[in-house]
Amino acid sequence: MLKTILKHQNPCRVIGSRFKTSSVQYVESRARDATFEKLMDKYKNLLKVIAIQDLILAIPPITLLRSPLISSPSSPKSYISTVAPPLFSEAEAINASLPSVVDRLVRLLSMSTTKSLPLRAVFKVWRELGLPDDFEDSIISRNPHIFTLFDAHEPNTHILTLADEMRDERFVTSVKNWRVTECWMRLRRDFKAKVKEWQRLPYVGPYEEMGEKKRSKAGVMEVEKRVVAVVHEFLSLTVERMVEVEKISHFRKSFAIDLNIRDLFLDHPGMFYLSTKGKRHTVFLREAYERGCLIDSNPVYSARRKLLDLVVLGRHAMLTNESRSVETNQTENPCLKDENGG
């Protein structure tokens, strides 16, 4: 981890003293990571398939067999038998881990300053959080002692909030006391003092109140450090430790984030990686990945990676040599380890 931080971290950016550039220039000047960029190249095609996946799951099986969506030289039955397992295994994995799903949603609400969130914001990231597609019924309605849903003052807007007895819950964060690993020992002398200054700042966790904001330089840096903790925890709650930056922006008000989220990710490249592939900005939690694979895997992630592998194989290869190709790919893909083995 130290080697990775030293490679990607710019000490000037760590403490928010980057050179004055436009947002576009700042994004373009970032250091590229070939591993994450290669992964996002695959995800570009997967995002297109997900839309079709949702349509397939909504079509009755008999109707699906006659659908032009699956017209091919191979039989519809063969096509479905190849694609269906990863499509349905994700839903099965989610349903098998509902307690974890509830915990993620509780943690998300607990990071809000009001312990509540607009339901539309949660809908923006329901897939990233690994929520069931019917989470309003299967999670919220079935747990009235945990969640409350009520109308907001705006038309067609609902607010999801934690029940009173859940508001004093104490959580252990994914990073108890974030700081730059002792990389300052290898930095140039003029940067060491600045990094030490950042490390000495008090740490306010994502589930804690920030308190009164100070206008001093130290106060601004304290706010930034808390925001780093919040977005780090947010990414830790996602199934794949990644999310589109635009989706995080829907939580800025609730999480009391006054900083430019995209610039924050660029300011801390040792912790976050920002990709612009596919005409969208996607941020990864860098420490969660190794060689393009999630280090601590989970069943939902594994199901999604299997679907990604099918997309990467290509439609023709999948239809003409589905069984052998899929089996070989699952064996060779280091991401597809069993859940017990990581």
Coordinates of C-alpha atoms in Angstrom, one line a residue:
M1 CA 0.0 0.0 0.0
L2 CA 2.9 2.4 0.8
K3 CA 4.3 1.8 -2.7
T4 CA 1.0 2.6 -4.3
I5 CA 0.5 5.8 -2.2
L6 CA 4.1 7.0 -3.0
K7 CA 3.5 6.3 -6.7
H8 CA 0.2 8.2 -7.0
Q9 CA 0.1 10.7 -4.2
N10 CA 1.0 14.3 -4.8
P11 CA 1.7 15.9 -1.4
C12 CA 0.6 19.3 -2.7
R13 CA -2.8 17.8 -3.5
V14 CA -3.1 16.0 -0.1
I15 CA -3.4 19.3 1.7
G16 CA -5.5 21.1 -0.9
S17 CA -2.7 23.5 -2.2
R18 CA -2.8 22.4 -5.8
F19 CA -2.0 24.8 -8.6
K20 CA -4.8 26.9 -10.0
T21 CA -6.2 25.2 -13.1
S22 CA -9.6 24.8 -14.6
S23 CA -11.6 21.7 -13.7
V24 CA -11.1 20.3 -17.2
Q25 CA -7.4 20.8 -17.0
Y26 CA -7.2 19.3 -13.6
V27 CA -9.0 16.2 -14.7
E28 CA -6.9 15.8 -17.8
S29 CA -3.6 16.3 -15.9
R30 CA -4.3 13.5 -13.5
A31 CA -2.0 10.4 -13.4
R32 CA -3.6 7.6 -15.3
D33 CA -3.7 4.1 -13.9
A34 CA -3.7 1.5 -16.7
T35 CA -5.3 -1.2 -14.5
F36 CA -8.4 0.9 -13.6
E37 CA -8.6 2.3 -17.2
K38 CA -8.6 -1.2 -18.6
L39 CA -11.3 -2.3 -16.2
M40 CA -13.5 0.7 -17.1
D41 CA -13.1 -0.2 -20.8
K42 CA -14.9 -3.4 -20.0
Y43 CA -17.5 -1.7 -17.8
K44 CA -18.5 0.6 -20.7
N45 CA -20.0 -2.3 -22.6
L46 CA -21.4 -3.8 -19.4
L47 CA -23.5 -0.7 -18.7
K48 CA -25.2 -1.2 -22.0
V49 CA -26.0 -4.8 -21.2
I50 CA -27.4 -3.9 -17.8
A51 CA -30.2 -2.0 -19.5
I52 CA -31.0 -5.1 -21.6
Q53 CA -30.7 -7.3 -18.4
D54 CA -33.4 -5.3 -16.6
L55 CA -35.6 -5.7 -19.7
I56 CA -35.0 -9.5 -19.9
L57 CA -35.8 -9.9 -16.2
A58 CA -39.1 -8.1 -16.7
I59 CA -40.3 -10.2 -19.6
P60 CA -42.2 -13.5 -18.9
P61 CA -40.1 -16.5 -19.9
I62 CA -42.5 -17.7 -22.7
T63 CA -42.5 -14.2 -24.2
L64 CA -38.8 -13.9 -23.9
L65 CA -38.3 -17.1 -26.0
R66 CA -40.0 -15.3 -28.9
S67 CA -38.3 -12.0 -28.4
P68 CA -36.1 -10.4 -31.1
L69 CA -33.7 -9.6 -28.3
I70 CA -32.4 -13.1 -28.4
S71 CA -32.6 -13.9 -32.1
S72 CA -29.4 -15.7 -33.0
P73 CA -28.1 -18.7 -34.9
S74 CA -28.1 -20.5 -31.6
S75 CA -31.4 -21.5 -30.0
P76 CA -33.1 -19.1 -27.5
K77 CA -32.9 -21.8 -24.9
S78 CA -29.1 -22.1 -25.3
Y79 CA -28.8 -18.3 -25.1
I80 CA -30.9 -18.0 -22.0
S81 CA -29.1 -20.9 -20.3
T82 CA -25.8 -19.1 -20.8
V83 CA -26.9 -15.6 -19.8
A84 CA -29.5 -16.4 -17.1
P85 CA -27.2 -17.8 -14.4
P86 CA -25.3 -14.5 -13.7
L87 CA -28.4 -12.5 -14.2
F88 CA -30.4 -14.4 -11.5
S89 CA -27.4 -15.3 -9.3
E90 CA -27.0 -11.6 -8.4
A91 CA -30.6 -11.4 -7.2
E92 CA -30.1 -14.6 -5.2
A93 CA -26.9 -13.3 -3.6
I94 CA -28.7 -10.1 -2.6
N95 CA -31.7 -12.0 -1.1
A96 CA -29.3 -14.3 0.8
S97 CA -27.6 -11.3 2.4
L98 CA -30.5 -9.1 3.5
P99 CA -29.1 -8.4 7.0
S100 CA -26.0 -6.9 5.4
V101 CA -28.2 -4.9 3.0
V102 CA -30.1 -3.5 6.0
D103 CA -26.9 -2.6 7.7
R104 CA -25.5 -0.7 4.6
L105 CA -28.7 1.3 4.4
V106 CA -28.6 2.1 8.1
R107 CA -25.0 3.3 7.8
L108 CA -25.8 5.4 4.8
L109 CA -28.6 7.2 6.7
S110 CA -26.4 7.5 9.8
M111 CA -23.9 9.6 7.8
S112 CA -26.6 12.2 7.1
T113 CA -26.7 15.2 9.4
T114 CA -30.4 14.6 9.9
K115 CA -30.3 10.8 9.8
S116 CA -32.5 10.9 6.8
L117 CA -32.2 11.0 3.0
P118 CA -34.5 11.8 0.1
L119 CA -35.7 8.5 -1.3
R120 CA -34.8 9.6 -4.8
A121 CA -31.1 9.9 -3.8
V122 CA -31.2 6.3 -2.5
F123 CA -32.7 5.2 -5.8
K124 CA -29.7 6.7 -7.6
V125 CA -27.4 4.2 -5.9
W126 CA -29.6 1.2 -5.1
R127 CA -27.6 -1.0 -7.5
E128 CA -24.2 0.2 -6.1
L129 CA -25.4 -0.5 -2.6
G130 CA -26.6 -4.0 -3.6
L131 CA -30.2 -3.3 -2.6
P132 CA -33.0 -5.5 -4.0
D133 CA -34.9 -3.9 -6.9
D134 CA -38.0 -3.9 -4.6
F135 CA -36.1 -2.5 -1.6
E136 CA -39.1 -0.2 -0.7
D137 CA -41.1 -3.3 0.1
S138 CA -38.5 -6.0 1.0
I139 CA -36.3 -3.7 3.2
I140 CA -38.1 -0.5 4.2
S141 CA -41.7 -1.7 4.7
R142 CA -40.6 -4.9 6.4
N143 CA -38.4 -3.1 9.0
P144 CA -40.7 -0.4 10.4
H145 CA -38.7 -0.5 13.7
I146 CA -35.6 0.7 11.7
F147 CA -36.9 2.8 8.8
T148 CA -39.6 5.4 8.4
L149 CA -40.8 6.8 5.1
F150 CA -42.8 10.0 5.0
D151 CA -43.9 12.6 2.5
A152 CA -41.7 15.7 2.1
H153 CA -42.8 19.2 1.5
E154 CA -42.0 18.9 -2.2
P155 CA -44.4 17.1 -4.6
N156 CA -43.8 13.5 -5.3
T157 CA -40.9 13.4 -2.8
H158 CA -40.4 11.0 0.1
I159 CA -37.9 11.1 2.9
L160 CA -36.4 8.0 4.3
T161 CA -35.3 8.3 7.9
L162 CA -34.0 6.2 10.8
A163 CA -36.3 5.3 13.6
D164 CA -35.4 7.1 16.8
E165 CA -34.1 4.1 18.6
M166 CA -31.5 3.6 15.8
R167 CA -30.0 7.0 15.9
D168 CA -27.6 6.3 18.7
E169 CA -26.1 3.3 16.9
R170 CA -22.3 3.4 17.0
F171 CA -20.4 2.1 14.0
V172 CA -16.8 1.1 13.4
T173 CA -15.8 2.8 10.2
S174 CA -13.7 1.3 7.4
V175 CA -11.0 3.7 8.3
K176 CA -10.9 4.7 12.0
N177 CA -8.3 7.3 11.7
W178 CA -7.4 8.1 8.1
R179 CA -4.1 9.6 7.4
V180 CA -1.5 9.4 4.7
T181 CA 0.7 6.3 5.6
E182 CA 4.1 7.4 6.8
C183 CA 5.1 8.3 3.2
W184 CA 6.3 11.7 4.4
M185 CA 9.5 10.0 5.5
R186 CA 10.4 9.6 1.8
L187 CA 9.1 13.0 0.6
R188 CA 11.2 16.0 -0.1
R189 CA 11.8 18.1 3.0
D190 CA 9.6 21.0 1.9
F191 CA 6.6 18.7 1.8
K192 CA 7.1 16.8 5.0
A193 CA 5.9 19.7 7.2
K194 CA 2.7 20.0 5.2
V195 CA 1.9 16.4 5.3
K196 CA 2.6 16.3 9.1
E197 CA 0.2 19.2 9.4
W198 CA -2.5 17.3 7.6
Q199 CA -1.9 14.2 9.8
R200 CA -2.2 16.3 13.0
L201 CA -5.6 17.6 12.1
P202 CA -8.4 16.1 14.3
Y203 CA -10.2 13.3 12.7
V204 CA -14.0 13.6 12.6
G205 CA -15.6 10.3 11.5
P206 CA -18.4 10.0 9.0
Y207 CA -20.9 9.2 11.7
E208 CA -19.9 12.1 13.9
E209 CA -21.0 15.8 14.0
M210 CA -18.5 18.2 12.6
G211 CA -19.3 21.0 15.0
E212 CA -18.7 24.7 14.3
K213 CA -16.8 25.3 11.1
K214 CA -13.7 27.5 11.4
R215 CA -12.6 29.9 8.7
S216 CA -8.9 29.5 9.3
K217 CA -6.7 27.4 7.1
A218 CA -6.7 24.7 9.7
G219 CA -10.5 24.8 9.9
V220 CA -10.8 24.5 6.1
M221 CA -8.5 21.5 6.1
E222 CA -10.4 19.9 9.0
V223 CA -13.6 20.1 6.9
E224 CA -11.8 18.6 3.9
K225 CA -10.5 15.7 6.1
R226 CA -14.0 14.9 7.3
V227 CA -15.3 14.9 3.8
V228 CA -12.5 12.5 2.8
A229 CA -13.7 10.3 5.7
V230 CA -17.4 10.5 4.5
V231 CA -16.7 9.6 0.8
H232 CA -14.3 6.9 1.9
E233 CA -17.0 5.3 4.0
F234 CA -19.6 5.9 1.2
L235 CA -17.4 4.0 -1.2
S236 CA -16.8 1.2 1.4
L237 CA -20.6 0.7 1.6
T238 CA -20.9 0.0 -2.2
V239 CA -20.7 -3.6 -3.4
E240 CA -18.0 -2.9 -5.9
R241 CA -16.2 0.0 -4.1
M242 CA -17.0 2.3 -7.0
V243 CA -19.6 4.8 -8.0
E244 CA -20.3 7.5 -10.6
V245 CA -19.3 10.9 -9.2
E246 CA -22.6 12.4 -10.4
K247 CA -24.5 10.0 -8.1
I248 CA -22.5 11.0 -5.0
S249 CA -23.5 14.6 -5.7
H250 CA -27.1 13.8 -4.7
F251 CA -25.9 13.3 -1.1
R252 CA -23.9 16.5 -0.8
K253 CA -26.5 18.5 1.2
S254 CA -27.4 15.5 3.4
F255 CA -23.7 14.8 4.2
A256 CA -22.8 18.5 4.6
I257 CA -20.3 18.4 1.8
D258 CA -19.3 21.9 0.7
L259 CA -16.4 20.9 -1.4
N260 CA -16.1 20.0 -5.1
I261 CA -16.4 16.2 -5.0
R262 CA -14.5 15.6 -8.2
D263 CA -11.6 17.8 -7.2
L264 CA -11.5 16.1 -3.8
F265 CA -10.9 12.8 -5.5
L266 CA -8.2 14.3 -7.6
D267 CA -6.7 16.0 -4.5
H268 CA -6.3 12.5 -2.9
P269 CA -5.2 10.1 -5.7
G270 CA -3.5 7.8 -3.2
M271 CA -6.9 6.9 -1.8
F272 CA -9.3 7.5 -4.8
Y273 CA -8.9 6.9 -8.5
L274 CA -11.0 8.9 -10.9
S275 CA -11.8 7.5 -14.4
T276 CA -13.5 9.3 -17.2
K277 CA -14.1 6.3 -19.5
G278 CA -17.4 6.0 -21.2
K279 CA -18.2 9.8 -20.9
R280 CA -18.8 9.5 -17.2
H281 CA -16.7 10.1 -14.2
T282 CA -16.3 7.0 -12.0
V283 CA -14.4 6.9 -8.7
F284 CA -12.8 3.8 -7.2
L285 CA -11.6 3.2 -3.7
R286 CA -8.0 2.4 -4.7
E287 CA -7.1 0.4 -1.6
A288 CA -10.0 -2.0 -2.2
Y289 CA -8.5 -3.2 -5.5
E290 CA -5.5 -5.3 -6.6
R291 CA -4.7 -5.9 -10.2
G292 CA -8.2 -4.9 -11.2
C293 CA -10.0 -7.2 -8.8
L294 CA -11.8 -6.4 -5.6
I295 CA -9.6 -7.8 -2.7
D296 CA -12.4 -8.6 -0.3
S297 CA -15.0 -10.2 -2.7
N298 CA -18.6 -10.7 -2.0
P299 CA -21.3 -12.9 -3.7
V300 CA -23.0 -9.9 -5.4
Y301 CA -19.7 -8.6 -6.8
S302 CA -18.8 -12.1 -8.0
A303 CA -22.1 -12.4 -9.9
R304 CA -21.5 -9.1 -11.6
R305 CA -18.0 -10.1 -12.6
K306 CA -19.3 -13.2 -14.2
L307 CA -21.8 -11.1 -16.2
L308 CA -18.9 -8.8 -17.1
D309 CA -16.9 -11.8 -18.4
L310 CA -19.7 -12.9 -20.6
V311 CA -19.9 -9.3 -22.1
V312 CA -16.1 -9.3 -22.6
L313 CA -16.2 -12.7 -24.4
G314 CA -18.4 -11.2 -27.0
R315 CA -21.8 -12.2 -28.3
H316 CA -20.5 -14.5 -31.0
A317 CA -18.0 -16.3 -28.8
M318 CA -20.6 -16.7 -26.1
L319 CA -23.2 -18.3 -28.5
T320 CA -20.8 -20.6 -30.4
N321 CA -18.7 -21.8 -27.6
E322 CA -20.6 -20.8 -24.4
S323 CA -19.9 -23.7 -22.1
R324 CA -16.1 -24.1 -22.8
S325 CA -15.5 -20.3 -22.9
V326 CA -17.3 -19.5 -19.7
E327 CA -15.8 -22.4 -17.8
T328 CA -12.3 -21.4 -19.0
N329 CA -12.8 -17.8 -18.3
Q330 CA -14.1 -18.4 -14.7
T331 CA -11.0 -20.6 -14.0
E332 CA -8.5 -18.1 -15.4
N333 CA -10.1 -14.9 -14.0
P334 CA -8.5 -14.1 -10.6
C335 CA -11.5 -12.1 -9.6
L336 CA -13.8 -15.1 -9.6
K337 CA -12.5 -16.7 -6.4
D338 CA -14.9 -18.4 -4.1
E339 CA -16.4 -16.2 -1.4
N340 CA -14.5 -17.9 1.4
G341 CA -11.2 -17.4 -0.3
G342 CA -11.7 -13.8 -1.1

